[in-house]
Amino acid sequence: MALLPINGLRIRPAFNHQVVMDATDAADLTRALHPRLAVPIHYAFTSGLSATE
């Protein structure tokens, strides 16, 4: 089983550096791992010094 945090979180002060997988990254990882079950999990972050795509 794979729990996949997906929201594409990017940190603005770090030149928009992505720190959390986006949907494409999660799909690629799922293909590589071949888990019996993949569960996407999402934590919305809508304020502060970060940005999501």
Coordinates of N, CA and C in Angstrom, one line a residue:
M1 N 0.8 -1.2 0.0 CA 0.0 0.0 0.0 C 0.9 1.2 0.0
A2 N 0.5 2.2 -0.8 CA 1.3 3.5 -0.8 C 0.3 4.6 -0.5
L3 N 0.7 5.5 0.5 CA 0.0 6.7 0.7 C 0.8 7.8 0.1
L4 N 0.1 8.5 -0.9 CA 0.8 9.5 -1.7 C 0.4 10.9 -1.4
P5 N 1.2 11.7 -0.7 CA 0.8 13.1 -0.5 C 0.9 13.9 -1.8
I6 N -0.2 14.4 -2.3 CA -0.2 15.1 -3.6 C -0.9 16.4 -3.5
N7 N -0.1 17.5 -3.7 CA -0.7 18.8 -3.9 C 0.2 19.8 -4.6
G8 N 1.4 19.3 -5.0 CA 2.3 20.2 -5.7 C 2.8 21.4 -5.0
L9 N 2.8 21.3 -3.7 CA 3.3 22.5 -2.9 C 4.6 23.0 -3.3
R10 N 4.7 24.3 -3.5 CA 5.9 25.0 -3.9 C 6.2 26.1 -2.9
I11 N 7.4 26.3 -2.6 CA 7.8 27.4 -1.6 C 8.3 28.6 -2.3
R12 N 7.6 29.7 -2.2 CA 7.9 30.9 -3.0 C 9.3 31.5 -2.6
P13 N 9.6 31.6 -1.3 CA 10.9 32.2 -1.0 C 12.1 31.3 -1.5
A14 N 11.9 30.1 -1.8 CA 12.9 29.2 -2.4 C 12.8 29.1 -3.9
F15 N 12.4 30.2 -4.5 CA 12.3 30.2 -6.0 C 11.3 29.2 -6.5
N16 N 10.2 29.1 -5.8 CA 9.1 28.2 -6.2 C 9.5 26.7 -6.3
H17 N 10.4 26.4 -5.4 CA 10.9 25.0 -5.3 C 9.8 24.1 -4.9
Q18 N 9.5 23.0 -5.7 CA 8.4 22.1 -5.4 C 8.9 21.1 -4.3
V19 N 8.1 21.0 -3.2 CA 8.4 20.1 -2.1 C 7.5 19.0 -1.8
V20 N 6.4 18.9 -2.6 CA 5.4 17.9 -2.5 C 5.0 17.4 -3.9
M21 N 4.8 16.1 -4.1 CA 4.5 15.6 -5.4 C 3.2 16.3 -6.0
D22 N 3.2 16.4 -7.3 CA 2.0 16.8 -8.0 C 1.4 15.5 -8.6
A23 N 0.3 15.5 -9.3 CA -0.4 14.3 -9.8 C 0.5 13.5 -10.7
T24 N 1.3 14.2 -11.6 CA 2.1 13.5 -12.5 C 3.2 12.7 -11.8
D25 N 3.9 13.4 -10.8 CA 4.9 12.7 -10.0 C 4.3 11.5 -9.3
A26 N 3.1 11.6 -8.7 CA 2.5 10.5 -8.0 C 2.2 9.3 -9.0
A27 N 1.7 9.6 -10.2 CA 1.5 8.6 -11.1 C 2.8 7.9 -11.5
D28 N 3.8 8.6 -11.7 CA 5.1 8.0 -12.1 C 5.6 7.1 -10.9
L29 N 5.5 7.6 -9.7 CA 6.0 6.8 -8.5 C 5.1 5.5 -8.4
T30 N 3.8 5.7 -8.6 CA 2.9 4.5 -8.5 C 3.3 3.4 -9.5
R31 N 3.6 3.9 -10.7 CA 4.0 2.9 -11.8 C 5.3 2.3 -11.4
A32 N 6.2 3.0 -10.8 CA 7.5 2.4 -10.4 C 7.4 1.4 -9.2
L33 N 6.6 1.7 -8.2 CA 6.5 0.9 -7.0 C 5.5 -0.3 -7.2
H34 N 4.6 -0.2 -8.1 CA 3.6 -1.3 -8.3 C 2.9 -1.7 -7.0
P35 N 2.4 -0.7 -6.2 CA 1.7 -1.1 -4.9 C 0.3 -1.8 -5.3
R36 N -0.1 -2.6 -4.3 CA -1.5 -3.2 -4.5 C -2.5 -2.2 -4.4
L37 N -2.3 -1.2 -3.6 CA -3.3 -0.1 -3.4 C -2.5 1.2 -3.3
A38 N -2.9 2.2 -4.0 CA -2.4 3.6 -3.9 C -3.5 4.5 -3.5
V39 N -3.2 5.3 -2.4 CA -4.2 6.2 -1.8 C -3.6 7.6 -1.9
P40 N -4.2 8.4 -2.7 CA -3.8 9.8 -2.7 C -4.3 10.6 -1.5
I41 N -3.4 11.3 -0.9 CA -3.8 12.2 0.3 C -3.4 13.6 0.0
H42 N -4.2 14.5 0.4 CA -4.0 15.9 0.1 C -4.2 16.8 1.3
Y43 N -3.2 17.7 1.5 CA -3.3 18.7 2.6 C -3.3 20.0 1.9
A44 N -4.4 20.7 1.9 CA -4.5 22.0 1.3 C -3.7 23.0 2.1
F45 N -2.9 23.8 1.5 CA -2.2 24.9 2.2 C -2.5 26.2 1.3
T46 N -3.2 27.1 1.9 CA -3.7 28.2 1.1 C -3.2 29.6 1.6
S47 N -2.3 29.6 2.6 CA -1.8 30.9 3.1 C -0.4 30.8 3.5
G48 N 0.3 31.9 3.8 CA 1.6 31.9 4.2 C 2.6 32.1 3.1
L49 N 3.8 31.6 3.3 CA 4.9 31.8 2.3 C 5.0 30.7 1.3
S50 N 3.9 30.0 1.0 CA 4.0 28.9 0.0 C 2.9 29.1 -1.1
A51 N 3.0 28.4 -2.2 CA 2.1 28.5 -3.2 C 1.9 27.2 -3.8
T52 N 0.7 26.9 -4.3 CA 0.4 25.7 -5.0 C 0.1 26.0 -6.5
E53 N 0.4 25.1 -7.4 CA 0.1 25.3 -8.8 C -1.3 25.1 -9.1

